[in-house]
Amino acid sequence: MVVCGDDGLAHRLATELRGVYREQVVLVVPPSRRTPPQPMAGRARAASAALFGRMVTAVNRGTGDADDTLVPDERVMEAAEPTEAVLADAGVDRAAALALVYDDDETNIRAALTARRLNPRLRLVLRLYNRRLGQHIEELLDQAAELAADATAGHREGHGGHGGHGGHGADIATTVLSDADTTAPALVATALVGTSKVVDAEGLLLRAVERRPPRPGEVADPGLCTLALLSATSNDPAGAEGSEDSGDGPRLLPDAEAVAAATGRGAVVLEQVSYSGPPLPARRAGVMPFASLFSARLRWSLAGLVAAVVALAVALIVVTDDHPLRAIYITLLDLFAINDPAVDAPLGRQVLQLLSGLVGLLLLPVLLAAVLEALGTFRTASALRKPPRGLSGHVVLLGLGKIGTRVLTRLRELHIPVVCVEADPEARGMAVARRLRVPVVVGDVTQEGVLESAKIHRADALLALTSVDTTNLEAVLYARSVRPDLRAVLRLYDDDFAKAVYRTLRTAHPAALTRSRSVSHLAAPAFAGAMMGRQILGAIPVERRVLLFAAVVVDGHPQLEGRTVAEAFRPGAWRVLALDTAARGDTAGAEPPGSGLVWDLPDTYVLRAGDRVVLAATRRGLAELLGRRTRSPR
């Protein structure tokens, strides 16, 4: 794996690939400006020791994942730009995947075009801020890879070789990601349930929850399924005293018998991230409700006038014995002053005509007010809304920039009430807030009264996602003073600073839930999963080990095709979790709506060639399932 970048995301991504997936990594970073130039070997050795030292030590001591073996040390290169010579020196022509995570889109695109020419079978992962341009670049690079693969296959067939290369496990696709898309699921899950151990499976957020051992007489909640059994050593939560062979260490993907026999051991179960607060009011798309069209005072005025007209019509029926429809008609004519004067009519009829004319005079200003108010409502329909008076249990979102806008969209997809706070009226997320009819408070969050306008004292969570670290920290500290038990998540640029802030806030407010996350920390797992292949959905750590989640097409896998769900389950290796019905065009019975995933698969369901399943697997199990061989010791 080759990683090229110029900020913290490159270092975090390299660490993720090495620590979670046990891959060999070549890291290409700009030259350090703080120290004078030194020999290339010395710089690479120092940077590699700083970046990977702890993980290499852990593997050498035997505390790494039991699925993996020792791998060679990683290389760290320093280069100002990812030129063709630099990429060739990094071994792109022999690499399995390349990640280009520079802060400049043009640099990433130029390097991707060069890398595709050097290695047509290379798996590319690009970091682009322009999403529309990213879609076109992704299609262009994938088309170039397909043409190169076809040309290689034809050349092999012409020389009597085997057509193709790599089998069904080959994945030479291009994936374009952005920081906003990759960090939004983790931020949303952290704000809702206080954890970042989340996997985004086809738009559905899943989390791994550690459950304590059930007490005598209690029935443990299995969730969607049991992913692992924790270490049997109660005094050592990390399970350092136990081992996998002795059965004291963590057991990944246990079967039902192992779960039933595990007494006194905690478990890691899979749950769906859901919202349990007040739901959003049901509203038809594109239809403005009558309550928002006219104010309550105007509606009461109109109701009073209608009651007066009905009373006058009833009185006219009593006085003249007219038909009810004729009485209503005559009353309306008198109301609008278009009826003949009742000069020769009885006294009762004359009085009713005068009263009808008086009601008509009262009706004119009410009608004018209704017209003006309706025009004002339609004019401000695209304007920003203010937080309702009785709003509670909502999420306060600070900052409608690139990441804040994506988080706002994700929260609304989950039907979670949100109140946004933004200092810039021209921010990119303002248009999204208007379209989604989300209340927005325009003002500087550091000024007094702004968070109170967002109803922070009745909110469930606070997401501070502005681009200024001090602003996010100040907002969280002020919110803590208003409500000490508020769940708070703040975005910080530097990873070390985020750790220091988290530890301090946790010590100062032990009863409250606070999470500080850097963008590189949240984005690295998604980039690492894309480098491993598009089938990788994410990874969740379980003590010293890691569980991978992948979406796999059953066709071509003899361990899955033609077998039932129970037969396809291999304890300790992989387990089928869900069936993607959207891949077959069959959405009947899918849950939740819109995801196309069916989680309650019966054990007797037979997996067919056209099925696409979501499964959990260990690193070794996924490598065996996809036909890849594990790396042998050096």
XYZ file of C-alpha atoms in Angstrom:
634
model
C 0.000 0.000 0.000
C 1.288 3.451 -0.965
C -0.028 6.546 0.828
C 0.782 10.056 -0.441
C -0.329 13.158 1.446
C 0.680 16.406 3.072
C -1.326 16.525 6.317
C -2.370 14.429 9.284
C -4.714 12.260 7.230
C -1.784 10.591 5.447
C -0.110 9.626 8.724
C -3.369 8.456 10.273
C -4.220 6.434 7.147
C -0.822 4.741 7.141
C -1.246 3.873 10.800
C -4.725 2.485 10.119
C -3.460 0.258 7.305
C -0.601 -1.008 9.420
C -2.419 -1.414 12.705
C -5.815 -2.692 11.560
C -5.178 -4.470 8.263
C -1.499 -5.441 8.813
C -0.460 -4.190 5.376
C 2.956 -3.106 4.165
C 2.886 0.659 3.726
C 5.054 3.159 1.863
C 4.310 6.678 3.093
C 5.214 9.651 0.872
C 5.157 13.008 2.702
C 6.588 16.479 1.974
C 10.057 17.271 3.322
C 10.162 18.489 6.894
C 10.725 22.255 7.128
C 11.805 22.258 10.767
C 15.009 20.283 10.397
C 17.892 20.702 7.905
C 18.181 18.166 5.077
C 19.659 14.862 6.092
C 20.353 11.598 4.291
C 17.292 9.878 2.923
C 17.867 6.707 4.938
C 18.113 8.606 8.209
C 14.954 10.619 7.562
C 12.971 7.541 6.588
C 14.200 5.601 9.597
C 13.326 8.378 12.048
C 9.882 9.040 10.586
C 9.067 5.351 10.405
C 10.072 4.821 14.018
C 7.914 7.723 15.142
C 4.908 6.623 13.121
C 4.951 2.857 13.416
C 7.233 2.143 16.354
C 4.557 1.255 18.883
C 2.725 -1.076 16.499
C 5.865 -2.876 15.340
C 6.837 -3.350 19.005
C 3.366 -4.699 19.791
C 3.578 -7.243 16.996
C 7.074 -8.318 17.970
C 5.926 -8.836 21.577
C 3.107 -11.057 20.471
C 0.286 -8.693 21.402
C -0.944 -8.287 17.828
C -3.884 -9.976 16.218
C -3.611 -13.740 16.137
C -4.754 -13.647 12.504
C -1.571 -12.012 11.292
C 2.119 -12.621 11.074
C 5.078 -10.307 11.307
C 5.527 -8.031 8.289
C 8.573 -6.005 7.207
C 9.044 -2.465 8.438
C 7.424 0.339 6.449
C 9.145 2.938 4.275
C 8.741 6.678 4.674
C 9.785 8.848 1.729
C 9.993 12.613 1.541
C 9.071 14.357 -1.694
C 7.668 17.769 -2.475
C 5.239 16.470 -5.135
C 4.101 12.999 -6.262
C 5.858 13.076 -9.614
C 6.273 10.054 -11.856
C 9.783 9.421 -10.538
C 8.588 9.617 -6.915
C 5.696 7.223 -7.567
C 7.988 4.798 -9.337
C 10.466 4.951 -6.462
C 7.603 4.236 -4.035
C 6.831 1.043 -5.943
C 3.472 2.022 -7.438
C 4.062 -0.353 -10.347
C 4.081 -3.261 -7.855
C 1.620 -1.905 -5.273
C -1.902 -3.168 -4.660
C -3.400 0.230 -3.834
C -2.489 3.909 -3.812
C -4.099 6.640 -1.711
C -3.685 10.273 -2.779
C -4.831 12.442 0.114
C -3.215 15.797 -0.622
C -5.149 18.888 0.319
C -5.136 20.059 -3.321
C -7.506 18.411 -5.813
C -5.290 19.141 -8.813
C -2.304 17.418 -7.219
C -4.352 14.302 -6.495
C -5.813 14.149 -10.007
C -2.441 14.636 -11.710
C -0.843 11.919 -9.587
C -3.795 9.553 -10.164
C -3.479 9.863 -13.942
C 0.239 9.165 -13.705
C -0.244 6.183 -11.381
C -2.897 4.660 -13.624
C -0.418 4.776 -16.521
C 2.326 3.187 -14.413
C 0.071 0.409 -13.083
C -3.296 -0.131 -14.822
C -4.297 -2.711 -12.200
C -3.683 -0.390 -9.276
C -6.537 0.294 -6.856
C -6.823 4.075 -6.509
C -8.301 6.096 -3.667
C -8.518 9.870 -4.146
C -9.391 12.669 -1.780
C -11.319 15.346 -3.683
C -13.377 18.240 -2.378
C -15.240 18.759 -5.669
C -17.730 15.887 -5.615
C -19.051 16.409 -9.149
C -15.549 16.472 -10.589
C -14.750 13.414 -8.516
C -17.528 11.412 -10.178
C -16.147 12.201 -13.644
C -12.578 11.401 -12.603
C -13.724 8.120 -11.081
C -15.465 7.077 -14.307
C -12.467 8.134 -16.411
C -9.914 6.183 -14.375
C -12.156 3.103 -14.148
C -12.629 3.139 -17.920
C -8.875 3.377 -18.437
C -8.342 0.443 -16.057
C -10.934 -1.697 -17.868
C -9.371 -1.012 -21.269
C -5.926 -1.868 -19.938
C -7.252 -5.068 -18.342
C -8.930 -6.115 -21.608
C -5.751 -5.431 -23.542
C -3.723 -7.501 -21.069
C -6.225 -10.370 -21.253
C -6.134 -10.343 -25.050
C -2.349 -10.374 -25.030
C -2.337 -13.358 -22.665
C -4.846 -15.265 -24.795
C -2.820 -14.511 -27.920
C 0.229 -16.099 -26.314
C -1.689 -19.097 -25.014
C -1.849 -17.826 -21.445
C -4.783 -17.655 -19.138
C -7.300 -14.935 -19.830
C -7.608 -12.411 -17.032
C -5.719 -12.114 -13.859
C -6.686 -12.231 -10.270
C -10.041 -14.010 -10.591
C -13.189 -12.693 -9.021
C -11.231 -11.171 -6.195
C -9.575 -8.553 -8.434
C -10.616 -5.012 -7.612
C -8.953 -2.311 -9.700
C -11.648 0.276 -9.195
C -11.177 3.940 -8.387
C -12.803 5.404 -5.278
C -13.177 9.148 -4.744
C -13.845 10.226 -1.150
C -14.114 13.500 0.715
C -13.585 14.350 4.365
C -17.221 15.354 4.776
C -18.680 12.096 3.460
C -16.376 9.906 5.528
C -16.652 11.749 8.848
C -20.407 12.390 8.840
C -21.547 8.855 9.910
C -19.120 8.736 12.845
C -20.065 12.238 14.006
C -23.779 11.456 13.795
C -23.373 8.202 15.695
C -21.220 9.850 18.353
C -23.825 12.554 18.879
C -26.658 10.018 19.161
C -25.202 7.099 21.083
C -21.802 8.347 22.215
C -19.598 5.954 20.269
C -17.535 6.078 17.096
C -17.368 2.279 16.642
C -19.719 2.576 13.720
C -20.006 0.943 10.314
C -21.990 2.571 7.523
C -23.644 -0.356 5.716
C -25.557 0.831 2.660
C -26.689 3.997 4.454
C -27.528 2.152 7.681
C -25.461 2.999 10.750
C -24.426 0.016 12.861
C -22.489 0.105 16.111
C -20.671 -2.460 18.219
C -21.749 -2.382 21.860
C -19.966 -4.103 24.735
C -22.441 -5.811 27.085
C -21.549 -6.832 30.605
C -22.068 -10.456 31.658
C -25.760 -11.093 32.445
C -26.661 -11.518 36.065
C -28.404 -14.673 37.305
C -31.968 -14.643 36.016
C -31.311 -11.961 33.391
C -31.720 -12.560 29.668
C -29.015 -10.899 27.594
C -30.116 -8.795 24.648
C -28.439 -10.319 21.565
C -29.035 -7.260 19.366
C -28.765 -8.057 15.674
C -26.144 -10.720 16.438
C -23.252 -11.490 18.796
C -19.970 -10.509 17.214
C -17.531 -11.575 19.915
C -17.097 -12.842 23.442
C -14.767 -10.711 25.533
C -11.857 -12.010 27.562
C -12.665 -14.249 30.487
C -10.264 -12.357 32.786
C -12.396 -9.934 34.721
C -9.444 -8.081 36.280
C -7.816 -7.390 32.912
C -10.287 -5.909 30.421
C -7.702 -6.075 27.648
C -7.386 -9.794 28.066
C -3.605 -9.732 28.360
C -3.565 -12.661 30.738
C -5.531 -14.917 28.461
C -4.776 -16.287 25.043
C -6.834 -17.421 22.128
C -5.632 -20.961 22.477
C -6.593 -21.245 26.127
C -10.019 -19.791 25.510
C -9.492 -16.933 27.954
C -8.933 -14.341 25.226
C -11.587 -12.756 23.009
C -13.488 -15.084 20.702
C -14.614 -13.538 17.438
C -17.808 -14.668 15.691
C -18.800 -17.423 18.129
C -21.588 -19.854 17.357
C -24.770 -20.220 19.414
C -23.342 -23.027 21.549
C -20.280 -20.962 22.476
C -22.444 -17.979 23.394
C -24.703 -20.126 25.566
C -21.731 -21.768 27.293
C -19.927 -18.451 27.940
C -20.914 -17.672 31.509
C -19.433 -14.628 33.195
C -18.049 -13.207 29.958
C -19.101 -9.962 28.365
C -20.070 -9.832 24.712
C -19.889 -7.439 21.775
C -23.221 -7.249 19.977
C -24.228 -5.444 16.811
C -26.968 -2.837 17.031
C -28.601 -0.394 14.683
C -28.056 3.283 15.480
C -31.512 4.777 15.994
C -33.008 7.932 17.449
C -35.439 7.732 20.353
C -36.220 11.422 20.810
C -39.273 13.367 19.632
C -40.047 12.630 15.988
C -40.329 15.243 13.297
C -43.860 16.314 12.409
C -45.282 14.512 9.416
C -45.430 16.801 6.420
C -46.250 16.230 2.795
C -43.439 17.192 0.476
C -44.055 20.431 -1.382
C -47.259 21.285 0.536
C -47.303 24.184 2.992
C -49.554 23.432 5.993
C -52.468 25.776 6.737
C -51.172 26.431 10.244
C -47.961 27.974 8.877
C -49.825 29.971 6.204
C -51.918 32.057 8.644
C -51.190 33.072 12.206
C -53.334 31.857 15.103
C -54.854 35.325 15.676
C -55.890 35.600 12.034
C -57.409 32.127 12.063
C -59.503 33.000 15.126
C -60.680 36.213 13.419
C -61.752 34.314 10.317
C -63.536 31.726 12.467
C -65.439 34.493 14.292
C -66.590 36.105 11.063
C -67.780 32.769 9.688
C -69.757 32.182 12.886
C -71.333 35.657 12.568
C -72.415 34.956 8.977
C -73.987 31.658 10.001
C -75.839 33.365 12.870
C -77.193 36.055 10.539
C -78.355 33.412 8.057
C -80.163 31.501 10.790
C -81.812 34.700 12.008
C -82.969 35.510 8.456
C -84.539 32.058 8.151
C -86.455 32.664 11.371
C -87.673 36.132 10.326
C -88.589 35.503 6.651
C -89.158 31.694 6.509
C -86.866 31.544 3.448
C -85.117 28.409 2.263
C -81.744 27.930 4.028
C -79.768 28.256 0.787
C -81.657 31.425 -0.181
C -81.136 32.835 3.322
C -77.393 32.241 3.093
C -77.310 33.828 -0.359
C -79.213 36.936 0.772
C -76.948 37.258 3.832
C -73.833 37.166 1.659
C -75.301 39.816 -0.670
C -75.946 42.051 2.316
C -72.503 41.255 3.676
C -70.784 42.459 0.523
C -73.223 45.413 0.098
C -74.481 44.313 -3.324
C -78.119 43.686 -2.357
C -80.967 46.161 -2.733
C -81.822 48.181 0.404
C -84.654 46.572 2.377
C -86.710 49.797 2.553
C -90.148 48.213 2.265
C -89.210 45.021 4.152
C -90.254 44.243 7.702
C -88.260 45.744 10.577
C -86.476 42.465 11.382
C -85.253 42.180 7.814
C -83.938 45.750 7.855
C -82.048 45.173 11.120
C -80.469 41.995 9.752
C -79.373 43.860 6.618
C -77.694 46.554 8.720
C -75.939 43.926 10.857
C -74.799 42.111 7.711
C -73.349 45.348 6.353
C -71.505 45.927 9.641
C -70.037 42.420 9.543
C -69.004 43.106 5.941
C -67.085 46.197 7.058
C -65.273 44.068 9.645
C -64.520 41.432 7.019
C -62.575 43.763 4.721
C -59.549 44.360 7.011
C -59.471 40.685 7.971
C -59.348 39.640 4.312
C -56.652 42.234 3.604
C -54.604 40.948 6.547
C -54.998 37.356 5.332
C -53.781 38.285 1.850
C -50.780 40.207 3.158
C -49.859 37.476 5.627
C -50.131 34.770 2.974
C -47.899 36.753 0.624
C -45.390 37.265 3.412
C -45.447 33.565 4.242
C -44.782 32.557 0.652
C -42.051 35.174 0.388
C -40.271 33.869 3.476
C -40.856 30.191 2.685
C -37.290 30.034 1.377
C -35.921 32.050 4.300
C -34.416 30.625 7.445
C -36.746 29.337 10.125
C -36.471 30.122 13.804
C -36.466 27.408 16.484
C -40.001 26.622 17.664
C -40.885 27.592 21.221
C -41.550 24.097 22.553
C -38.617 22.403 20.849
C -36.701 19.888 22.986
C -34.655 16.718 22.559
C -32.963 18.104 19.439
C -29.357 18.296 18.246
C -27.617 21.690 18.118
C -25.237 21.812 15.144
C -22.572 24.538 15.093
C -21.168 25.346 11.676
C -22.669 24.802 8.223
C -19.453 24.347 6.306
C -18.439 21.345 4.282
C -18.620 18.813 7.111
C -21.495 20.480 8.946
C -23.671 20.419 5.832
C -23.095 16.715 5.297
C -23.832 15.959 8.956
C -27.027 18.032 8.734
C -28.210 16.026 5.729
C -27.458 12.753 7.505
C -29.332 13.821 10.639
C -32.387 14.756 8.618
C -32.263 11.412 6.818
C -32.583 9.831 10.268
C -35.563 12.145 11.061
C -33.734 13.876 13.909
C -34.728 17.461 14.816
C -31.809 19.849 14.379
C -31.141 23.519 15.155
C -28.148 25.022 13.347
C -25.964 27.938 14.400
C -23.923 29.731 11.721
C -22.124 33.067 11.806
C -21.835 33.497 8.016
C -25.187 34.108 6.257
C -23.547 33.070 2.968
C -22.226 29.709 4.198
C -22.575 26.787 1.839
C -24.982 24.973 4.138
C -27.544 27.795 4.313
C -29.229 26.702 1.094
C -29.452 23.124 2.383
C -30.978 24.354 5.646
C -33.610 26.341 3.734
C -34.446 23.381 1.544
C -34.769 21.036 4.516
C -36.655 23.699 6.547
C -34.209 23.427 9.431
C -34.227 26.217 12.059
C -31.057 28.315 11.882
C -29.735 30.885 14.345
C -27.465 33.374 12.554
C -24.815 34.676 14.925
C -21.413 34.120 16.483
C -21.610 31.173 18.838
C -19.056 32.818 21.140
C -21.436 35.698 21.839
C -23.793 35.501 24.766
C -27.350 34.459 23.996
C -26.694 32.644 20.700
C -26.709 29.144 22.161
C -29.719 30.061 24.280
C -31.557 31.008 21.068
C -30.822 27.493 19.811
C -32.515 26.051 22.941
C -29.278 24.505 24.183
C -30.759 23.998 27.654
C -33.338 21.563 26.209
C -31.112 19.851 23.620
C -29.898 16.258 23.722
C -26.552 16.781 22.003
C -24.189 19.473 20.748
C -22.090 19.084 17.602
C -19.393 21.768 17.327
C -18.139 21.459 13.742
C -16.838 24.888 12.838
C -13.445 25.239 11.182
C -11.934 27.057 14.196
C -10.764 24.827 17.037
C -10.980 27.531 19.702
C -14.558 28.344 18.697
C -15.591 24.708 19.040
C -13.866 24.399 22.406
C -15.375 27.643 23.719
C -18.865 26.602 22.610
C -18.593 23.230 24.351
C -17.275 24.779 27.560
C -20.081 27.345 27.611
C -22.665 24.647 26.905
C -21.234 22.637 29.798
C -21.801 25.609 32.107
C -25.432 25.858 30.953
C -26.103 22.125 31.056
C -23.410 19.914 32.621
C -24.898 16.603 31.417
C -25.160 17.592 27.736
C -23.667 15.138 25.238
C -21.043 17.124 23.324
C -18.936 16.314 20.261
C -16.357 18.796 18.984
C -14.265 18.696 15.860
C -10.604 19.558 16.279
C -7.943 19.667 13.590
C -4.970 18.295 15.500
C -5.268 14.733 16.762
C -3.035 15.256 19.810
C -4.980 18.362 20.790
C -8.230 16.401 20.445
C -6.936 13.720 22.818
C -5.835 16.305 25.394
C -9.198 18.102 25.257
C -11.097 14.833 25.605
C -9.136 13.731 28.659
C -9.505 17.116 30.364
C -13.257 17.362 29.732
C -13.748 13.768 30.849
C -11.947 14.535 34.104
C -13.808 17.800 34.706
C -17.247 16.371 33.817
C -17.183 12.632 34.605
C -20.982 12.331 34.462
C -21.244 13.841 30.965
C -20.333 12.345 27.614
C -17.769 14.342 25.650
C -16.045 13.303 22.454
C -13.344 15.291 20.641
C -12.465 14.030 17.193
C -10.037 15.200 14.532
C -11.049 14.978 10.895
C -8.096 12.743 10.057
C -9.010 10.367 12.894
C -12.572 10.002 11.602
C -11.758 9.886 7.880
C -8.847 7.425 7.985
C -10.938 4.221 8.469
C -13.065 4.961 5.385
C -9.983 5.648 3.245
C -8.290 2.511 4.554
C -11.367 0.413 3.785
C -11.461 1.806 0.244
C -7.793 0.886 -0.234
C -8.594 -2.672 0.784
C -11.345 -2.789 -1.857
C -14.836 -1.526 -2.389
C -16.280 -4.552 -0.649
C -14.845 -3.414 2.705
C -17.451 -1.415 4.648
C -15.439 -0.809 7.801
C -13.664 -2.304 10.786
C -14.464 -2.480 14.493
C -11.788 -3.247 17.104
C -12.511 -5.939 19.697
C -9.839 -5.726 22.397
C -6.595 -6.741 20.635
C -8.316 -7.972 17.496
C -10.309 -6.495 14.621
C -13.537 -7.479 12.892
C -14.035 -6.471 9.264
C -17.392 -5.822 7.607
C -17.652 -6.465 3.897
C -20.263 -6.597 1.137
C -19.613 -9.663 -1.018
C -21.364 -11.012 -4.098
C -22.087 -14.710 -3.559
C -21.323 -15.666 -7.168
C -17.921 -17.359 -7.441
C -17.489 -18.147 -3.742
C -17.970 -21.889 -3.122
C -18.045 -21.256 0.634
C -21.276 -19.260 0.157
C -22.990 -20.148 -3.112
C -25.600 -22.885 -2.828
C -25.307 -23.071 0.949
C -27.774 -22.056 3.604
C -26.996 -19.208 5.964
C -26.289 -21.729 8.731
C -23.989 -23.793 6.490
C -22.123 -20.687 5.275
C -21.352 -19.598 8.848
C -17.832 -20.508 9.879
C -17.227 -19.694 13.569
C -14.137 -17.601 14.088
C -13.803 -16.783 10.382
C -16.930 -15.199 8.853
C -20.654 -14.872 9.350
C -23.419 -13.675 7.000
C -25.275 -10.777 8.620
C -27.685 -9.397 6.033
C -28.946 -9.782 2.484
C -28.915 -6.823 0.113
C -32.242 -7.082 -1.703
C -31.625 -3.855 -3.619
C -28.891 -5.593 -5.609
C -31.515 -8.002 -6.995
C -34.227 -5.371 -7.402
C -36.322 -7.073 -4.710
C -37.139 -4.779 -1.831
C -40.032 -6.727 -0.359
C -39.580 -7.151 3.339
C -36.420 -5.079 3.416
C -35.753 -3.139 6.546
C -35.172 -0.411 7.350
C -36.932 1.437 4.509
C -34.546 2.681 1.898
C -31.551 0.564 2.899
C -32.441 -2.646 1.053
C -30.884 -4.805 3.786
C -32.690 -7.740 5.402
C -31.164 -8.651 8.759
C -33.507 -11.362 10.011
C -32.424 -13.988 7.505
C -33.567 -17.508 8.414
C -30.843 -20.095 8.800
C -32.501 -22.151 6.057
C -32.207 -19.416 3.412
C -30.118 -20.665 0.477
C -27.614 -18.142 -0.870
C -27.906 -17.806 -4.637
C -25.402 -16.650 -7.230
C -27.054 -13.253 -7.689
C -27.202 -12.444 -3.975
C -25.090 -9.755 -2.341
C -24.546 -10.231 1.364
C -23.052 -8.205 4.196
C -20.823 -10.296 6.420
C -18.506 -9.903 9.387
C -15.136 -11.618 9.162
C -11.722 -11.756 10.693
C -8.747 -10.633 8.605
C -7.660 -14.193 7.940
C -11.206 -15.334 7.235
C -11.849 -12.539 4.736
C -8.525 -13.211 3.015
C -9.471 -16.890 2.657
C -12.972 -16.047 1.436
C -11.721 -13.586 -1.190
C -8.965 -15.901 -2.338
C -6.027 -13.881 -0.969
C -3.173 -15.575 0.826
C -1.955 -14.291 4.169
C 1.561 -12.933 4.253
C 4.270 -15.295 5.469
C 6.862 -14.267 8.060
C 9.956 -12.466 6.823
